[in-house]
PDB file of C-alpha atoms in Angstrom:
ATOM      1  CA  UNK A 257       0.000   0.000   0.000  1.00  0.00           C
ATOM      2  CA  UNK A 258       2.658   2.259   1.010  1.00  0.00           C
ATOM      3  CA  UNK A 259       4.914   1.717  -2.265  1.00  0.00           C
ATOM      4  CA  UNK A 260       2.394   1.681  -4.591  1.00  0.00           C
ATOM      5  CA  UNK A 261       1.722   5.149  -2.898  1.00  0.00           C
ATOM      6  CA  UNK A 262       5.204   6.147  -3.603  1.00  0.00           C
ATOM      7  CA  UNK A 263       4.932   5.089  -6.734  1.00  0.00           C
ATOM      8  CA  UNK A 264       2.187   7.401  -7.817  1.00  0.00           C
ATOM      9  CA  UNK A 265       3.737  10.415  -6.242  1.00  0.00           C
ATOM     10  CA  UNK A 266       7.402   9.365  -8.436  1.00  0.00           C
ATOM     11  CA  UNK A 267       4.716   9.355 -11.620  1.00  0.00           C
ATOM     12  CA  UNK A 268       2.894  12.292 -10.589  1.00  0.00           C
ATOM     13  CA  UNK A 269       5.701  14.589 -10.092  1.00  0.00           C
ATOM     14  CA  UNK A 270       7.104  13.430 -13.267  1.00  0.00           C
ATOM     15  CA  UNK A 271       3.745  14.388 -14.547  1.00  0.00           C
ATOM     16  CA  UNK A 272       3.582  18.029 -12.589  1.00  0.00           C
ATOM     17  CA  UNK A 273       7.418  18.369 -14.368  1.00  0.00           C
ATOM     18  CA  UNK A 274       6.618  17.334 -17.874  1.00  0.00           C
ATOM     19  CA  UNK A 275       9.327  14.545 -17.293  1.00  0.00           C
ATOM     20  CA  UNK A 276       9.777  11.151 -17.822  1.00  0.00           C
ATOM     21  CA  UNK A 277      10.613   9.241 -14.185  1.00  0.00           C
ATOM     22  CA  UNK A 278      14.243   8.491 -13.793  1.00  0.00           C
ATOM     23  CA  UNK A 279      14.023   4.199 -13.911  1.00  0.00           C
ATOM     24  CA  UNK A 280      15.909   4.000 -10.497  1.00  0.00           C
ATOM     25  CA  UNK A 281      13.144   6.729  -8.910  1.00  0.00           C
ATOM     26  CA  UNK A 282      10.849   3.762  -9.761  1.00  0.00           C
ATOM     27  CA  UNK A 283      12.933   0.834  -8.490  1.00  0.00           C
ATOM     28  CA  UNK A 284      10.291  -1.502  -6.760  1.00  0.00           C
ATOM     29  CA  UNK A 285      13.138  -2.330  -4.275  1.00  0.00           C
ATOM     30  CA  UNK A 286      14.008   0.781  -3.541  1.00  0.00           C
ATOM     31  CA  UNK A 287      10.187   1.855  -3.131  1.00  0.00           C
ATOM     32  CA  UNK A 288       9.659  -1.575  -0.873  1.00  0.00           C
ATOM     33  CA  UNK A 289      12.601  -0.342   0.819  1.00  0.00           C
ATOM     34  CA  UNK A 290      11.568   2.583   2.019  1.00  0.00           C
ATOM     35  CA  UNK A 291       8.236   1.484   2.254  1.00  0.00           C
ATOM     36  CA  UNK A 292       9.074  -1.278   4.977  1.00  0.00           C
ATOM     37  CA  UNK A 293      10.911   1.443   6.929  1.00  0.00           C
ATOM     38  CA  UNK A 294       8.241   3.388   7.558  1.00  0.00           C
ATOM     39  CA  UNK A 295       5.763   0.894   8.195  1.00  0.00           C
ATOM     40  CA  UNK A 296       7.805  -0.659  11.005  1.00  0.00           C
ATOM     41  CA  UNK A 297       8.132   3.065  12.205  1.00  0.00           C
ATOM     42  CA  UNK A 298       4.531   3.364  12.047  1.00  0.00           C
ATOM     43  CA  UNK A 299       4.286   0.138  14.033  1.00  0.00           C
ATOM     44  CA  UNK A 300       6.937   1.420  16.806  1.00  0.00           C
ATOM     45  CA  UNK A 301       4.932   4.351  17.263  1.00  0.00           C
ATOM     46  CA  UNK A 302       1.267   2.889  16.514  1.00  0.00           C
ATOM     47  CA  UNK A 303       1.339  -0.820  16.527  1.00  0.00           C
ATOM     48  CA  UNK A 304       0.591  -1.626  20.008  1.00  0.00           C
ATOM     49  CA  UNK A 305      -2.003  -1.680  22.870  1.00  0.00           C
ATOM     50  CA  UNK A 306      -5.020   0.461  21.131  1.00  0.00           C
ATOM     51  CA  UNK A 307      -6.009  -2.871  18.797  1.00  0.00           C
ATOM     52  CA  UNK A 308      -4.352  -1.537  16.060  1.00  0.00           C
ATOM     53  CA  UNK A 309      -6.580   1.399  15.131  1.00  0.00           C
ATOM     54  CA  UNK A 310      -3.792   3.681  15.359  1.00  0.00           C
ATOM     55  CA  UNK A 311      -1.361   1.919  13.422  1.00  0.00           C
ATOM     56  CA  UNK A 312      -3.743   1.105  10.787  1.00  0.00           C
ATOM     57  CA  UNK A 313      -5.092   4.354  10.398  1.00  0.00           C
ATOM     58  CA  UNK A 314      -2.060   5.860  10.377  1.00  0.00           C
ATOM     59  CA  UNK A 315      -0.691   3.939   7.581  1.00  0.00           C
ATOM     60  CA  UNK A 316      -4.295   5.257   5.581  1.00  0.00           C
ATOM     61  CA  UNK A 317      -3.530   8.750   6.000  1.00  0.00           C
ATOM     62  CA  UNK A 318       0.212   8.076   5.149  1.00  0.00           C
ATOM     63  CA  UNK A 319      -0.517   6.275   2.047  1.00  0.00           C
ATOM     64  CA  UNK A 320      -3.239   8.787   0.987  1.00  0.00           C
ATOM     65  CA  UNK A 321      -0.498  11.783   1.223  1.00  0.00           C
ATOM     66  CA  UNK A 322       2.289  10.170   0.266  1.00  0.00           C
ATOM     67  CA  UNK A 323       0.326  10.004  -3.663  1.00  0.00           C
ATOM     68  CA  UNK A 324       0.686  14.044  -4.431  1.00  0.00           C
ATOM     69  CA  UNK A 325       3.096  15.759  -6.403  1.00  0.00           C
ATOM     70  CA  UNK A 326       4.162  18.350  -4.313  1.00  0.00           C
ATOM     71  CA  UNK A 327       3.799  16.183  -1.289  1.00  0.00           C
ATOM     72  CA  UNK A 328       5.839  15.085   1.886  1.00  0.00           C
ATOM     73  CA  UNK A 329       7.259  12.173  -0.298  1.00  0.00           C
ATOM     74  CA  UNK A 330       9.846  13.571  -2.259  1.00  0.00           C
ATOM     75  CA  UNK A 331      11.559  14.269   1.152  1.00  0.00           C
ATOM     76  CA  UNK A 332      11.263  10.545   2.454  1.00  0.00           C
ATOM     77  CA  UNK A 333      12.447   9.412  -1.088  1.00  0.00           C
ATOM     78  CA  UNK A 334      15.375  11.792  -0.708  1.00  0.00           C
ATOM     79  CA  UNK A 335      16.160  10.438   2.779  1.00  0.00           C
ATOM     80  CA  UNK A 336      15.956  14.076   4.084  1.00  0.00           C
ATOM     81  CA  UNK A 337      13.053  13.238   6.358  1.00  0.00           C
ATOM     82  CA  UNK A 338      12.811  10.272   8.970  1.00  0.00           C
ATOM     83  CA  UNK A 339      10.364   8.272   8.894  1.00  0.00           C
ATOM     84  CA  UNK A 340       9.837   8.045  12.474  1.00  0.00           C
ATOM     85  CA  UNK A 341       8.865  11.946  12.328  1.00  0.00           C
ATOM     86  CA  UNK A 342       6.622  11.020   9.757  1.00  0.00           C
ATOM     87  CA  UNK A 343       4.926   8.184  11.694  1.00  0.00           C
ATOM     88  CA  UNK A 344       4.274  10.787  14.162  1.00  0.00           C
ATOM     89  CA  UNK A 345       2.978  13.444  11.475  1.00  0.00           C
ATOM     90  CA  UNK A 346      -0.306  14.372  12.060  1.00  0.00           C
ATOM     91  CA  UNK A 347      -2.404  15.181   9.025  1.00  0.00           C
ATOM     92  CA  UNK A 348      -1.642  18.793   8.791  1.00  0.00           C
ATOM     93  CA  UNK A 349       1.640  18.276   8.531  1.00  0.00           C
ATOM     94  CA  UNK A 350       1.097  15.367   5.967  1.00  0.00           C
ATOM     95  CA  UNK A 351      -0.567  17.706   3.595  1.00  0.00           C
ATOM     96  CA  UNK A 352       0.649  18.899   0.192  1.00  0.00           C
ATOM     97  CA  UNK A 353       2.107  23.169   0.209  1.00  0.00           C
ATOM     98  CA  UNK A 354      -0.892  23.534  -1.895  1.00  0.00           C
ATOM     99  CA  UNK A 355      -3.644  22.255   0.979  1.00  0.00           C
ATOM    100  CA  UNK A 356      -1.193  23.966   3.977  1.00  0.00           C
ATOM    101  CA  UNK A 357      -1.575  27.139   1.968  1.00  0.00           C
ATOM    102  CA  UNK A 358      -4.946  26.843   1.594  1.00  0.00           C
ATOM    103  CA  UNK A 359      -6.094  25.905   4.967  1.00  0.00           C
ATOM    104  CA  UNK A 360      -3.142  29.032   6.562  1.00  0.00           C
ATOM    105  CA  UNK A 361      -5.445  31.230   4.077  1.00  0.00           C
ATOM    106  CA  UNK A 362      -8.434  30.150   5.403  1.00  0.00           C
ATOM    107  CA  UNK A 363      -7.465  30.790   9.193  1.00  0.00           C
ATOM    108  CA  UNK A 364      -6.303  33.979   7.957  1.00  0.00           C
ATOM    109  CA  UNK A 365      -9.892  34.951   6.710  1.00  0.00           C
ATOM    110  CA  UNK A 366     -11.360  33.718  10.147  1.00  0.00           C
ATOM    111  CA  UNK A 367      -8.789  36.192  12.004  1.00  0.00           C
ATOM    112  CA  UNK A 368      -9.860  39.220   9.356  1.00  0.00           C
ATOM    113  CA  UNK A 369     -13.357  38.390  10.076  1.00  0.00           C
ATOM    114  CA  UNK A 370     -13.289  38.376  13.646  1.00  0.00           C
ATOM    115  CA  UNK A 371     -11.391  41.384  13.924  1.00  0.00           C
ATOM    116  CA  UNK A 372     -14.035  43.148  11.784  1.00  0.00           C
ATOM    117  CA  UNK A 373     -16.673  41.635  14.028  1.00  0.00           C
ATOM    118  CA  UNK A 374     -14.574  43.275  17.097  1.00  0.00           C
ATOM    119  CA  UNK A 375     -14.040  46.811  15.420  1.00  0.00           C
ATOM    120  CA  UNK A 376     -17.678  46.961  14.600  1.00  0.00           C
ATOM    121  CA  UNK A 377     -18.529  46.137  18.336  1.00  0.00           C
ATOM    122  CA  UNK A 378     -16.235  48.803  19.510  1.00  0.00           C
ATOM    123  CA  UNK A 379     -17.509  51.506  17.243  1.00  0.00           C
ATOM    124  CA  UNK A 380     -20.606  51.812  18.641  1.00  0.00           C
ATOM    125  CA  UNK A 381     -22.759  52.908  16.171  1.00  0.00           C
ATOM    126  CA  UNK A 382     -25.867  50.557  16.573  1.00  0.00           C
ATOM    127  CA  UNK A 383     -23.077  47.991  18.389  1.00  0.00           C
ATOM    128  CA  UNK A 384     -23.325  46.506  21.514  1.00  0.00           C
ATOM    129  CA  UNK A 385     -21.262  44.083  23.757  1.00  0.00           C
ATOM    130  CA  UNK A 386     -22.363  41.950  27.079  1.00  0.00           C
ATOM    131  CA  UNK A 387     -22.534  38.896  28.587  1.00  0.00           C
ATOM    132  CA  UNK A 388     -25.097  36.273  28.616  1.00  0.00           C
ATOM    133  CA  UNK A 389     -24.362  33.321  31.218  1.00  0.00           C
ATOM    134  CA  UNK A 390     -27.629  31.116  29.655  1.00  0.00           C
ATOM    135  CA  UNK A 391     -26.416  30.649  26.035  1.00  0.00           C
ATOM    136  CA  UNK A 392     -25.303  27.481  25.385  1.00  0.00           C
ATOM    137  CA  UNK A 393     -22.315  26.447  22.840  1.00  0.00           C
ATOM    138  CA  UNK A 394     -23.285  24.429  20.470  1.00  0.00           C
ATOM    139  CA  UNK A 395     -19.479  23.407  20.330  1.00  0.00           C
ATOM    140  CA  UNK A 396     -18.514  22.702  23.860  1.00  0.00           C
ATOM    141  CA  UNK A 397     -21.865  22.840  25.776  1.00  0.00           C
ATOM    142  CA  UNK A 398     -20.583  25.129  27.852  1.00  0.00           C
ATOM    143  CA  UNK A 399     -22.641  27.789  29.610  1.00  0.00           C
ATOM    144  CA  UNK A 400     -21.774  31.298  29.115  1.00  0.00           C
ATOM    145  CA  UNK A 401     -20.684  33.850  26.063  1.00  0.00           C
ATOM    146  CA  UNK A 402     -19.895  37.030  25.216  1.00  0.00           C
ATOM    147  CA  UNK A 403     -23.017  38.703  22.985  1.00  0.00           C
ATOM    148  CA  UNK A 404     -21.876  41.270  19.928  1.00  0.00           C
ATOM    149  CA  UNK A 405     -25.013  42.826  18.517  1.00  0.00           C
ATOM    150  CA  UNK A 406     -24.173  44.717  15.509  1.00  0.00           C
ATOM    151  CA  UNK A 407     -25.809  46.376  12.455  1.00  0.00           C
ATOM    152  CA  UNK A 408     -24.921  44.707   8.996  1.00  0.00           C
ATOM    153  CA  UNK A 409     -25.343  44.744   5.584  1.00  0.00           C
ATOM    154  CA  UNK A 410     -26.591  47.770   3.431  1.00  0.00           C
ATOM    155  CA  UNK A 411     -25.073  51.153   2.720  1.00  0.00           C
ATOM    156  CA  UNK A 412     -28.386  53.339   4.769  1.00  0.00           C
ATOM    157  CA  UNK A 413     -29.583  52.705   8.434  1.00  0.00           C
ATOM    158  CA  UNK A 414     -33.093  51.305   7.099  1.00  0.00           C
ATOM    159  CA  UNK A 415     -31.334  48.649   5.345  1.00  0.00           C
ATOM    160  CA  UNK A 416     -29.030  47.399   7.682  1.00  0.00           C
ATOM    161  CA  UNK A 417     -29.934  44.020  10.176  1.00  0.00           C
ATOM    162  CA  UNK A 418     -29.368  43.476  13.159  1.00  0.00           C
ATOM    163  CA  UNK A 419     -26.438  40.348  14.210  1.00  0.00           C
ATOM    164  CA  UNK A 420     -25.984  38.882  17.052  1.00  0.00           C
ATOM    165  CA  UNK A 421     -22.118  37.264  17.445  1.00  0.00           C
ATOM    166  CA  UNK A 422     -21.739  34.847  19.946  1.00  0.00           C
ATOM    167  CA  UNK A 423     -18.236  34.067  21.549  1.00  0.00           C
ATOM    168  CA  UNK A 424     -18.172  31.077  24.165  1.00  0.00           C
ATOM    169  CA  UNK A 425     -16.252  32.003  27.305  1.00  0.00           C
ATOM    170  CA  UNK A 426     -15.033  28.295  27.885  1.00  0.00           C
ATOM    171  CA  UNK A 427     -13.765  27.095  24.064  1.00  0.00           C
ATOM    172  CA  UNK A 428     -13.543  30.915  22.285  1.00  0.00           C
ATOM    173  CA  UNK A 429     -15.985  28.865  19.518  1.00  0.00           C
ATOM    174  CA  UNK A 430     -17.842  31.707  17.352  1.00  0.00           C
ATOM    175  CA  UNK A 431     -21.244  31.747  15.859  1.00  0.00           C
ATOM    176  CA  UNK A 432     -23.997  33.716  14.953  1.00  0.00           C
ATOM    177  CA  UNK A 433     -27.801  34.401  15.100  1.00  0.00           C
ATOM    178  CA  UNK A 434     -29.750  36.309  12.762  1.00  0.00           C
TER     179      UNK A 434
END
């Protein structure tokens, strides 16, 4: 599972570069090579006492992003990463440059739009801020949240709507109610 994973991320980086693979990038010893190495680190770090739900899974995830181009392969292949750190790997750090990007740019967007949400509130201007100890998260369960009612949407006062932001005082989860 593992090499034949390797495998497609030798092709599809030959494919990304508009090469031909180099016939010793796809030696099948070499791949089964480094292939076995990280499946008995996966088993040092995974293999025992959970039933082998960790170790199994593990080895999913690995073989799913060890397929992409511009993946965390070409490093293993190189022998520039261990394969003990990447038995440890969690997803995130599994994922392609392209997905890390896009997930970085996504938390990015969550920070602008919070700090929006926190300017508005401090404006005043039809904004308001307190604290309501009977909301409930609908992430944590928790009791408790910090209220932001604000004015949105349209350019005059009779087309704006009022927003109310919740922000839970136990997990900092956000949400909102129309």
């Amino acid at each position: 599972m593992i090499a034949d994973s390797l495998k497609s991320h030798v092709l599809a980086a030959a494919r990304a570069s508009s090469k031909d693979p180099e016939p010793s990038e796809l030696d099948p010893e070499r791949l089964a090579g480094v292939a076995r190495g990280l499946e008995e680190a996966v088993f040092r770090v995974h293999g025992s006492g959970d039933g082998g739900g960790g170790y199994k899974g593990q080895l999913r995830m690995l073989a799913g992003a060890l397929k992409h181009a511009d993946g965390v392969a070409a490093d293993l292949l190189r022998g520039s990463l261990d394969p003990l750190d990447m038995a440890k790997a969690d997803s995130r750090a599994l994922a392609p440059a392209s997905v890390r990007a896009q997930a970085e740019e996504l938390e990015r967007r969550k920070r602008q739009e919070l700090e929006a949400w926190e300017k508005l509130a401090g404006q005043g201007g039809g904004a308001s801020v307190y604290k309501s100890a009977g909301t409930v998260c609908p992430s944590c369960g928790g009791f408790g949240a910090m209220v932001h009612n604000v004015l949105s949407g349209g350019t005059y006062a009779q087309e704006r709507v009022q927003i109310q932001k919740f922000v839970c005082d136990h997990c900092g989860s956000t949400w909102r109610n129309e």
